[in-house]
Amino acid sequence: MKVRVARNPPLRGYKGKHSPYVTRKLWNSLEQQHRQNVKGDLCKKTFSEVPLPEKEIMGRSSLEQQLFHRNDRFDLRTSDKEVHRKSKERGRLMQRTYKFRLYPTREEQENIHFALERCRLLYNRLLAERIAAYKQTGKSPTYYEQKATLPERKQYIPELKGVHSQVLQHVVERLDKAYQAFFRRVKNGEKAGFPRFKPESRYNAFTYPQSGFSIEEKHLRISKIGNVRIRLHRQPQGTIKTCTIMVKNGKYYACFSCEVENVPLPASEKQIGIDLGISKLAVTSDGERVESPQFLRKSEEKLKRKQRAVSKKKRGSNRRRKAVCELARLHEKVANQRKDYAHKESRKLVNTYGLIAFEDLNIQRMVKNHHLAKSIADSGWNGLVQFVTYKAESAGRQIVQVNPYRTSQRCSNCGEIVKKSLAVRVHQCSCGYVADRDENAAINILNLALRDIS
Ligand SMILES: [Zn+2]
């Protein structure tokens, strides 16, 4: 039997029983035994005929491998937006996520990877069962049905006992959420990607939804993992609800989702409209400019270089793997720089203004030219709008998003349409009004917003 070499090979000097390499071997041999026991194709039997725990033992199927190509990042912020929307009054609770760096020892790293791999295999297993059951009976097992199989699975697969029980339950929940999101997208007529099997590279977090963790001075005590050193660079506010352990580019993080009370800022009468741009990140109706910072442009040059370095190297080679690692790290750095900048700028805006008007980015995408450096600009804008929105709602500020149609063409003084191409940077109207193109647009956005709310 061919044993695949694990992507994270056992760490040097490690002697514990939880090495992913050893366990993978064990897992594969269990799978082979299982194949001999259960004759025929699992999918051809009905869901109820096949005892669930037996089906558990499964490695990577070819189907799994085929489905591994597309990107599906685990996003911690998914639920935040709605929560922020609902909470405007003082004292209302809203959800905040705090992320801290962890410094696990070798053994603790092993434990984390062990739990991660068990969760991933369970996730893929549960997904396979849902698909198989649907093909047979036209109905998928529900969240509760799948959750009820966990104790039995543990009997057959002792490794699962090495993972905190609520973490396993959360895996079931995560799959269920993926399904719900899929059905929601179908219903809304969006491009609906079906929940996919997760390769190692796409499964990088597991969650303690209630208990099993506690902060003790400089350490985070995590059940079945150990007493991991944590850098608490700030104090998490409110009550901690869940703890997610995350691995990214060889670094370890703990994310605490907390319920925090709103603290509105003193009221402000100031209002502002904001035009998002390419050369400038944003221009306000007061004529202020939020520059696209130079360091981002520099990093983007570097990114391009590293990307080229990756594509020049032979697929499957060690040098390529290293280059991919470097690229991923640089991507992370750029994302962090961008986030940091957006956080600072959004804080300034929210502290100063009582009403902030933006273009609605979803509509804007359709209106504006597709040849613009879209992906680059997008992430900068999205970050800014997102951060301003949640900060504003916590602070009791008002955010309005308007349809950006013709905001850059219309004269903010007389309302006349003055046609101009993208290259024309100055708005010059026959009424005598002259202004910077983006500033004129920002004033239009503010006016639209004021019209919308009155
Ligand atoms: Zn005019």
Short mmCIF file of C-alpha atoms and ligand atoms in Angstrom, two decimals:
data_model
loop_
_atom_site.label_atom_id
_atom_site.label_comp_id
_atom_site.label_asym_id
_atom_site.label_seq_id
_atom_site.Cartn_x
_atom_site.Cartn_y
_atom_site.Cartn_z
CA MET A 1 0.00 0.00 0.00
CA LYS A 2 1.33 3.39 -0.94
CA VAL A 3 1.47 5.83 1.95
CA ARG A 4 1.36 9.45 1.03
CA VAL A 5 3.97 11.57 2.75
CA ALA A 6 2.29 14.11 4.96
CA ARG A 7 2.58 17.76 4.00
CA ASN A 8 3.63 18.54 7.54
CA PRO A 9 6.27 15.89 8.13
CA PRO A 10 6.84 14.84 11.74
CA LEU A 11 8.87 17.41 13.58
CA ARG A 12 12.42 16.54 14.44
CA GLY A 13 12.89 14.91 17.80
CA TYR A 14 9.19 14.29 18.24
CA LYS A 15 8.32 11.06 19.99
CA GLY A 16 4.64 11.47 20.86
CA LYS A 17 1.81 9.27 19.68
CA HIS A 18 0.03 12.08 17.86
CA SER A 19 2.33 12.50 14.88
CA PRO A 20 0.15 13.18 11.84
CA TYR A 21 2.45 10.99 9.79
CA VAL A 22 1.99 7.91 11.93
CA THR A 23 -1.70 8.54 12.25
CA ARG A 24 -2.12 8.96 8.52
CA LYS A 25 -0.53 5.53 8.05
CA LEU A 26 -2.82 4.08 10.64
CA TRP A 27 -5.76 5.80 9.04
CA ASN A 28 -4.90 4.38 5.63
CA SER A 29 -4.52 0.85 6.93
CA LEU A 30 -7.88 1.14 8.67
CA GLU A 31 -9.32 2.28 5.40
CA GLN A 32 -7.96 -0.76 3.62
CA GLN A 33 -9.36 -3.13 6.22
CA HIS A 34 -12.66 -1.40 5.91
CA ARG A 35 -12.71 -1.72 2.12
CA GLN A 36 -12.21 -5.47 2.48
CA ASN A 37 -15.02 -5.73 5.00
CA VAL A 38 -17.60 -3.70 3.16
CA LYS A 39 -17.93 -5.20 -0.27
CA GLY A 40 -19.17 -3.06 -3.10
CA ASP A 41 -19.65 0.63 -3.47
CA LEU A 42 -20.91 2.51 -0.45
CA CYS A 43 -22.83 4.96 -2.52
CA LYS A 44 -24.93 2.21 -4.06
CA LYS A 45 -26.38 1.20 -0.73
CA THR A 46 -29.05 3.24 0.93
CA PHE A 47 -27.97 5.53 3.68
CA SER A 48 -29.74 3.59 6.42
CA GLU A 49 -28.32 0.24 5.34
CA VAL A 50 -24.75 1.32 5.91
CA PRO A 51 -23.74 1.53 9.54
CA LEU A 52 -22.42 5.03 9.88
CA PRO A 53 -19.27 4.53 11.92
CA GLU A 54 -17.95 1.97 9.47
CA LYS A 55 -18.26 4.47 6.70
CA GLU A 56 -16.21 6.86 8.74
CA ILE A 57 -12.95 5.25 7.76
CA MET A 58 -12.09 6.98 4.56
CA GLY A 59 -9.02 8.60 3.11
CA ARG A 60 -8.84 10.87 0.14
CA SER A 61 -11.06 9.68 -2.65
CA SER A 62 -10.39 10.64 -6.20
CA LEU A 63 -13.56 12.73 -6.05
CA GLU A 64 -12.04 14.60 -3.16
CA GLN A 65 -8.90 15.24 -5.15
CA GLN A 66 -10.84 16.46 -8.14
CA LEU A 67 -12.70 18.95 -6.03
CA PHE A 68 -9.64 20.50 -4.45
CA HIS A 69 -8.84 23.16 -6.92
CA ARG A 70 -10.90 26.12 -5.92
CA ASN A 71 -10.35 28.57 -3.17
CA ASP A 72 -12.59 28.51 -0.15
CA ARG A 73 -11.14 30.35 2.77
CA PHE A 74 -12.58 30.00 6.22
CA ASP A 75 -13.78 33.47 7.06
CA LEU A 76 -14.31 34.44 10.64
CA ARG A 77 -16.11 37.64 9.84
CA THR A 78 -19.02 36.09 8.01
CA SER A 79 -21.59 36.53 10.75
CA ASP A 80 -20.43 39.92 11.98
CA LYS A 81 -22.12 42.10 9.41
CA GLU A 82 -25.68 41.25 10.34
CA VAL A 83 -24.95 41.53 14.02
CA HIS A 84 -23.57 45.01 13.55
CA ARG A 85 -26.62 46.03 11.57
CA LYS A 86 -29.00 45.11 14.36
CA SER A 87 -27.29 46.89 17.19
CA LYS A 88 -27.54 50.65 17.32
CA GLU A 89 -28.71 51.55 20.78
CA ARG A 90 -26.55 51.86 23.79
CA GLY A 91 -26.07 48.69 25.75
CA ARG A 92 -27.04 46.45 22.85
CA LEU A 93 -24.65 43.58 22.39
CA MET A 94 -22.63 43.13 19.28
CA GLN A 95 -20.11 40.54 18.22
CA ARG A 96 -16.42 41.29 17.99
CA THR A 97 -13.57 38.98 17.19
CA TYR A 98 -10.18 39.43 18.80
CA LYS A 99 -7.21 37.66 17.31
CA PHE A 100 -4.08 36.80 19.26
CA ARG A 101 -0.85 35.15 18.30
CA LEU A 102 -0.08 31.79 19.91
CA TYR A 103 3.37 30.35 20.49
CA PRO A 104 2.88 26.61 20.93
CA THR A 105 5.73 24.24 21.72
CA ARG A 106 6.58 21.43 19.33
CA GLU A 107 4.32 19.04 21.16
CA GLU A 108 1.46 21.53 21.28
CA GLN A 109 1.90 22.16 17.56
CA GLU A 110 1.59 18.43 17.00
CA ASN A 111 -1.58 18.36 19.06
CA ILE A 112 -3.06 21.24 17.09
CA HIS A 113 -2.29 19.58 13.76
CA PHE A 114 -3.65 16.31 15.07
CA ALA A 115 -6.97 17.93 16.02
CA LEU A 116 -7.07 19.84 12.76
CA GLU A 117 -6.57 16.71 10.68
CA ARG A 118 -9.18 14.74 12.64
CA CYS A 119 -11.66 17.58 12.15
CA ARG A 120 -10.91 17.80 8.46
CA LEU A 121 -11.36 14.09 7.87
CA LEU A 122 -14.58 14.17 9.86
CA TYR A 123 -15.82 17.15 7.83
CA ASN A 124 -15.10 15.40 4.53
CA ARG A 125 -16.64 12.20 5.86
CA LEU A 126 -19.85 13.95 6.91
CA LEU A 127 -20.04 15.70 3.57
CA ALA A 128 -19.56 12.42 1.71
CA GLU A 129 -22.37 10.90 3.76
CA ARG A 130 -24.68 13.76 3.03
CA ILE A 131 -24.03 13.42 -0.68
CA ALA A 132 -24.41 9.63 -0.62
CA ALA A 133 -27.63 9.82 1.37
CA TYR A 134 -29.05 12.46 -0.94
CA LYS A 135 -28.30 10.35 -4.00
CA GLN A 136 -30.03 7.35 -2.41
CA THR A 137 -33.01 8.80 -0.63
CA GLY A 138 -33.28 12.34 -1.96
CA LYS A 139 -32.77 13.65 1.53
CA SER A 140 -29.65 14.68 3.41
CA PRO A 141 -29.16 13.85 7.07
CA THR A 142 -29.73 16.90 9.25
CA TYR A 143 -27.38 18.60 11.63
CA TYR A 144 -28.91 16.79 14.61
CA GLU A 145 -28.85 13.40 12.93
CA GLN A 146 -25.20 13.79 12.10
CA LYS A 147 -24.35 15.11 15.53
CA ALA A 148 -25.96 12.06 17.12
CA THR A 149 -23.52 9.77 15.32
CA LEU A 150 -20.48 11.24 17.05
CA PRO A 151 -20.40 8.97 20.15
CA GLU A 152 -20.61 5.90 17.95
CA ARG A 153 -17.86 7.15 15.68
CA LYS A 154 -15.60 7.58 18.66
CA GLN A 155 -16.05 3.92 19.52
CA TYR A 156 -14.83 2.84 16.12
CA ILE A 157 -12.19 5.51 15.69
CA PRO A 158 -10.36 5.98 18.98
CA GLU A 159 -8.38 8.92 17.54
CA LEU A 160 -11.49 11.04 17.69
CA LYS A 161 -11.36 10.81 21.47
CA GLY A 162 -8.18 12.84 21.28
CA VAL A 163 -10.23 15.84 20.16
CA HIS A 164 -12.48 17.85 22.49
CA SER A 165 -16.09 16.70 22.02
CA GLN A 166 -17.51 20.18 21.38
CA VAL A 167 -14.88 20.78 18.73
CA LEU A 168 -16.20 17.74 16.87
CA GLN A 169 -19.77 18.99 17.26
CA HIS A 170 -18.70 22.29 15.80
CA VAL A 171 -17.40 20.47 12.71
CA VAL A 172 -20.93 19.15 12.15
CA GLU A 173 -22.25 22.69 12.59
CA ARG A 174 -19.70 24.09 10.17
CA LEU A 175 -20.81 21.66 7.49
CA ASP A 176 -24.43 22.49 8.18
CA LYS A 177 -23.66 26.20 7.81
CA ALA A 178 -21.90 25.52 4.51
CA TYR A 179 -25.07 23.79 3.32
CA GLN A 180 -27.33 26.59 4.50
CA ALA A 181 -25.13 29.15 2.78
CA PHE A 182 -25.30 27.06 -0.39
CA PHE A 183 -29.12 26.95 -0.31
CA ARG A 184 -29.28 30.66 0.43
CA ARG A 185 -27.12 31.41 -2.59
CA VAL A 186 -29.28 29.17 -4.76
CA LYS A 187 -32.39 30.93 -3.51
CA ASN A 188 -30.95 34.38 -4.20
CA GLY A 189 -29.92 33.29 -7.68
CA GLU A 190 -26.25 33.88 -6.93
CA LYS A 191 -23.45 31.74 -8.24
CA ALA A 192 -23.90 28.78 -5.90
CA GLY A 193 -20.79 26.76 -5.15
CA PHE A 194 -21.61 23.44 -3.53
CA PRO A 195 -19.87 22.73 -0.19
CA ARG A 196 -16.62 21.12 -1.12
CA PHE A 197 -14.28 18.55 0.26
CA LYS A 198 -11.45 20.22 2.11
CA PRO A 199 -7.80 19.53 1.40
CA GLU A 200 -5.26 20.18 4.12
CA SER A 201 -4.45 23.56 2.68
CA ARG A 202 -8.07 24.73 2.97
CA TYR A 203 -8.80 23.51 6.46
CA ASN A 204 -6.93 25.67 8.91
CA ALA A 205 -9.12 26.21 11.96
CA PHE A 206 -11.20 24.49 14.60
CA THR A 207 -13.47 25.98 17.22
CA TYR A 208 -14.29 25.52 20.88
CA PRO A 209 -17.88 26.80 20.82
CA GLN A 210 -18.44 27.02 24.57
CA SER A 211 -15.85 25.57 26.86
CA GLY A 212 -12.55 23.78 26.84
CA PHE A 213 -10.38 26.89 26.98
CA SER A 214 -9.36 29.48 29.52
CA ILE A 215 -6.90 32.35 29.66
CA GLU A 216 -4.40 32.18 32.47
CA GLU A 217 -2.07 35.17 32.48
CA LYS A 218 0.34 34.52 29.62
CA HIS A 219 -1.09 31.18 28.64
CA LEU A 220 -4.19 29.86 26.99
CA ARG A 221 -5.22 26.54 28.42
CA ILE A 222 -6.78 24.54 25.61
CA SER A 223 -8.38 21.19 26.25
CA LYS A 224 -6.50 18.28 24.63
CA ILE A 225 -3.88 20.68 23.26
CA GLY A 226 -2.01 22.03 26.26
CA ASN A 227 -1.11 25.23 28.02
CA VAL A 228 -0.13 27.37 25.07
CA ARG A 229 1.74 30.65 25.39
CA ILE A 230 -0.37 33.54 24.09
CA ARG A 231 0.51 37.15 23.43
CA LEU A 232 -2.40 39.18 24.75
CA HIS A 233 -1.56 42.44 23.01
CA ARG A 234 -4.88 43.83 24.17
CA GLN A 235 -7.59 42.88 26.60
CA PRO A 236 -10.61 41.23 24.95
CA GLN A 237 -13.75 43.17 25.90
CA GLY A 238 -17.08 41.72 26.99
CA THR A 239 -17.76 38.03 27.45
CA ILE A 240 -15.84 35.49 25.41
CA LYS A 241 -18.21 33.15 23.62
CA THR A 242 -16.08 30.98 21.38
CA CYS A 243 -12.41 30.30 20.78
CA THR A 244 -11.05 29.36 17.36
CA ILE A 245 -7.56 27.99 16.92
CA MET A 246 -6.13 28.91 13.56
CA VAL A 247 -2.99 28.01 11.63
CA LYS A 248 -1.85 30.31 8.88
CA ASN A 249 1.48 30.38 7.04
CA GLY A 250 3.12 28.46 9.85
CA LYS A 251 1.83 30.85 12.50
CA TYR A 252 -0.73 30.02 15.16
CA TYR A 253 -3.58 32.21 16.34
CA ALA A 254 -6.46 32.15 18.80
CA CYS A 255 -9.57 34.10 17.82
CA PHE A 256 -12.03 34.97 20.54
CA SER A 257 -15.52 35.86 19.51
CA CYS A 258 -16.89 38.19 22.18
CA GLU A 259 -20.17 39.86 22.93
CA VAL A 260 -19.42 43.51 23.51
CA GLU A 261 -21.70 46.33 24.61
CA ASN A 262 -22.08 49.31 22.31
CA VAL A 263 -20.51 52.53 23.48
CA PRO A 264 -21.87 55.43 21.38
CA LEU A 265 -19.61 58.43 20.86
CA PRO A 266 -20.89 61.93 21.64
CA ALA A 267 -23.17 63.07 18.81
CA SER A 268 -21.66 64.94 15.86
CA GLU A 269 -23.48 67.19 13.38
CA LYS A 270 -20.77 66.84 10.76
CA GLN A 271 -21.64 65.07 7.53
CA ILE A 272 -19.44 63.73 4.81
CA GLY A 273 -19.64 62.04 1.40
CA ILE A 274 -16.84 59.78 0.24
CA ASP A 275 -15.83 58.93 -3.32
CA LEU A 276 -13.69 55.81 -3.58
CA GLY A 277 -11.00 55.96 -6.22
CA ILE A 278 -8.02 54.25 -7.73
CA SER A 279 -5.18 56.72 -7.53
CA LYS A 280 -6.52 58.09 -4.25
CA LEU A 281 -8.12 55.55 -1.94
CA ALA A 282 -10.87 58.04 -1.14
CA VAL A 283 -11.75 61.70 -1.62
CA THR A 284 -14.19 63.39 0.76
CA SER A 285 -16.75 66.08 0.07
CA ASP A 286 -14.61 68.42 2.21
CA GLY A 287 -11.86 68.03 -0.37
CA GLU A 288 -9.74 65.85 1.86
CA ARG A 289 -7.76 63.04 0.30
CA VAL A 290 -7.09 59.63 1.73
CA GLU A 291 -4.01 58.51 -0.14
CA SER A 292 -3.40 54.98 -1.32
CA PRO A 293 -0.33 54.45 0.79
CA GLN A 294 3.02 54.05 -0.94
CA PHE A 295 3.99 50.97 1.00
CA LEU A 296 1.11 49.08 -0.58
CA ARG A 297 2.26 49.95 -4.05
CA LYS A 298 5.77 48.80 -3.17
CA SER A 299 4.48 45.52 -1.80
CA GLU A 300 2.40 45.00 -4.88
CA GLU A 301 5.53 45.27 -7.01
CA LYS A 302 7.16 42.65 -4.81
CA LEU A 303 4.07 40.47 -5.05
CA LYS A 304 4.25 40.47 -8.80
CA ARG A 305 7.91 39.48 -8.64
CA LYS A 306 7.26 36.61 -6.25
CA GLN A 307 4.32 35.47 -8.33
CA ARG A 308 6.59 35.32 -11.34
CA ALA A 309 9.18 33.41 -9.32
CA VAL A 310 6.54 30.79 -8.49
CA SER A 311 5.32 30.35 -12.03
CA LYS A 312 8.86 29.93 -13.36
CA LYS A 313 9.53 26.95 -11.10
CA LYS A 314 8.67 23.40 -11.93
CA ARG A 315 5.41 22.06 -10.52
CA GLY A 316 5.86 19.74 -7.58
CA SER A 317 9.45 20.83 -7.00
CA ASN A 318 10.90 21.83 -3.66
CA ARG A 319 11.92 25.22 -4.96
CA ARG A 320 8.41 25.92 -6.09
CA ARG A 321 7.01 24.91 -2.72
CA LYS A 322 9.38 27.35 -1.03
CA ALA A 323 8.48 30.11 -3.45
CA VAL A 324 4.78 29.51 -2.81
CA CYS A 325 5.42 29.81 0.93
CA GLU A 326 7.22 33.11 0.45
CA LEU A 327 4.43 34.39 -1.75
CA ALA A 328 1.80 33.44 0.80
CA ARG A 329 3.72 35.24 3.52
CA LEU A 330 4.01 38.38 1.47
CA HIS A 331 0.30 38.22 0.66
CA GLU A 332 -0.39 38.06 4.36
CA LYS A 333 1.87 41.01 5.03
CA VAL A 334 0.19 43.15 2.37
CA ALA A 335 -3.22 42.21 3.71
CA ASN A 336 -2.12 43.18 7.21
CA GLN A 337 -0.73 46.52 6.04
CA ARG A 338 -3.91 47.25 4.19
CA LYS A 339 -6.05 46.31 7.15
CA ASP A 340 -3.97 48.41 9.50
CA TYR A 341 -4.28 51.43 7.25
CA ALA A 342 -8.02 50.95 6.74
CA HIS A 343 -8.53 50.61 10.50
CA LYS A 344 -6.73 53.89 11.17
CA GLU A 345 -8.49 55.84 8.42
CA SER A 346 -11.92 54.46 9.34
CA ARG A 347 -11.37 55.35 12.99
CA LYS A 348 -10.60 58.96 12.02
CA LEU A 349 -13.76 59.19 9.92
CA VAL A 350 -16.03 57.66 12.54
CA ASN A 351 -14.66 59.84 15.33
CA THR A 352 -15.23 63.03 13.34
CA TYR A 353 -18.48 62.61 11.44
CA GLY A 354 -22.05 61.87 12.46
CA LEU A 355 -23.16 60.86 8.99
CA ILE A 356 -20.96 59.12 6.43
CA ALA A 357 -22.11 58.47 2.85
CA PHE A 358 -20.54 55.92 0.51
CA GLU A 359 -21.21 54.63 -2.95
CA ASP A 360 -22.90 51.24 -2.87
CA LEU A 361 -20.02 49.06 -3.99
CA ASN A 362 -22.19 46.30 -5.39
CA ILE A 363 -23.91 48.66 -7.77
CA GLN A 364 -20.72 50.52 -8.39
CA ARG A 365 -18.99 47.45 -9.74
CA MET A 366 -21.55 47.25 -12.49
CA VAL A 367 -21.34 50.93 -13.35
CA LYS A 368 -17.60 51.42 -13.41
CA ASN A 369 -15.14 50.30 -16.00
CA HIS A 370 -14.04 46.68 -15.77
CA HIS A 371 -10.56 47.35 -17.05
CA LEU A 372 -9.59 49.18 -13.89
CA ALA A 373 -7.25 47.40 -11.55
CA LYS A 374 -10.27 45.88 -9.95
CA SER A 375 -9.01 43.32 -7.52
CA ILE A 376 -6.45 45.71 -6.07
CA ALA A 377 -8.84 48.58 -5.62
CA ASP A 378 -11.62 46.34 -4.40
CA SER A 379 -9.90 45.03 -1.34
CA GLY A 380 -8.84 48.50 -0.30
CA TRP A 381 -12.38 49.82 -0.66
CA ASN A 382 -14.04 46.84 0.90
CA GLY A 383 -11.84 47.04 3.94
CA LEU A 384 -12.49 50.74 4.39
CA VAL A 385 -16.26 50.49 3.94
CA GLN A 386 -16.51 47.42 6.13
CA PHE A 387 -14.46 48.91 8.96
CA VAL A 388 -16.23 52.25 8.83
CA THR A 389 -19.58 50.44 8.91
CA TYR A 390 -18.95 48.35 11.97
CA LYS A 391 -17.16 51.09 13.86
CA ALA A 392 -19.95 53.53 13.02
CA GLU A 393 -22.68 51.22 14.21
CA SER A 394 -20.93 50.57 17.45
CA ALA A 395 -20.42 54.32 17.90
CA GLY A 396 -24.00 55.27 16.96
CA ARG A 397 -23.02 56.99 13.69
CA GLN A 398 -25.10 56.85 10.54
CA ILE A 399 -23.89 55.17 7.36
CA VAL A 400 -25.70 55.64 4.04
CA GLN A 401 -24.84 53.82 0.83
CA VAL A 402 -26.10 55.44 -2.36
CA ASN A 403 -26.41 54.44 -5.99
CA PRO A 404 -23.28 55.86 -7.61
CA TYR A 405 -24.92 56.26 -11.01
CA ARG A 406 -23.61 59.44 -12.65
CA THR A 407 -22.17 60.84 -9.44
CA SER A 408 -18.96 61.75 -11.24
CA GLN A 409 -20.73 63.30 -14.27
CA ARG A 410 -23.35 65.43 -12.54
CA CYS A 411 -22.52 68.96 -11.42
CA SER A 412 -22.94 69.22 -7.67
CA ASN A 413 -23.71 72.94 -7.98
CA CYS A 414 -26.47 73.05 -10.63
CA GLY A 415 -27.31 69.39 -11.32
CA GLU A 416 -26.32 69.55 -14.99
CA ILE A 417 -24.68 66.49 -16.55
CA VAL A 418 -21.13 67.28 -17.63
CA LYS A 419 -19.79 64.34 -19.62
CA LYS A 420 -16.12 63.56 -19.14
CA SER A 421 -13.80 60.61 -19.64
CA LEU A 422 -11.77 59.08 -16.82
CA ALA A 423 -8.71 61.02 -17.90
CA VAL A 424 -10.38 64.37 -17.19
CA ARG A 425 -9.59 65.06 -13.55
CA VAL A 426 -11.29 68.45 -13.21
CA HIS A 427 -15.02 69.06 -13.22
CA GLN A 428 -15.80 72.25 -15.13
CA CYS A 429 -19.43 73.22 -15.54
CA SER A 430 -21.08 75.87 -17.70
CA CYS A 431 -22.56 77.34 -14.49
CA GLY A 432 -19.05 78.43 -13.56
CA TYR A 433 -18.47 75.75 -10.94
CA VAL A 434 -14.98 74.24 -11.06
CA ALA A 435 -13.84 71.48 -8.74
CA ASP A 436 -11.73 68.38 -8.56
CA ARG A 437 -13.52 65.53 -10.28
CA ASP A 438 -13.56 63.24 -7.24
CA GLU A 439 -14.49 66.02 -4.85
CA ASN A 440 -17.49 66.88 -7.03
CA ALA A 441 -18.49 63.20 -6.95
CA ALA A 442 -18.14 63.07 -3.18
CA ILE A 443 -20.44 66.11 -2.80
CA ASN A 444 -22.98 64.40 -5.06
CA ILE A 445 -22.80 61.28 -2.91
CA LEU A 446 -23.44 63.28 0.22
CA ASN A 447 -26.39 65.08 -1.41
CA LEU A 448 -27.88 61.77 -2.55
CA ALA A 449 -27.52 60.37 0.94
CA LEU A 450 -29.25 63.40 2.50
CA ARG A 451 -32.07 63.06 -0.02
CA ASP A 452 -32.36 59.32 0.73
CA ILE A 453 -32.74 59.71 4.49
CA SER A 454 -35.12 62.67 4.44
ZN ZN B 1 -23.01 73.35 -12.83
#
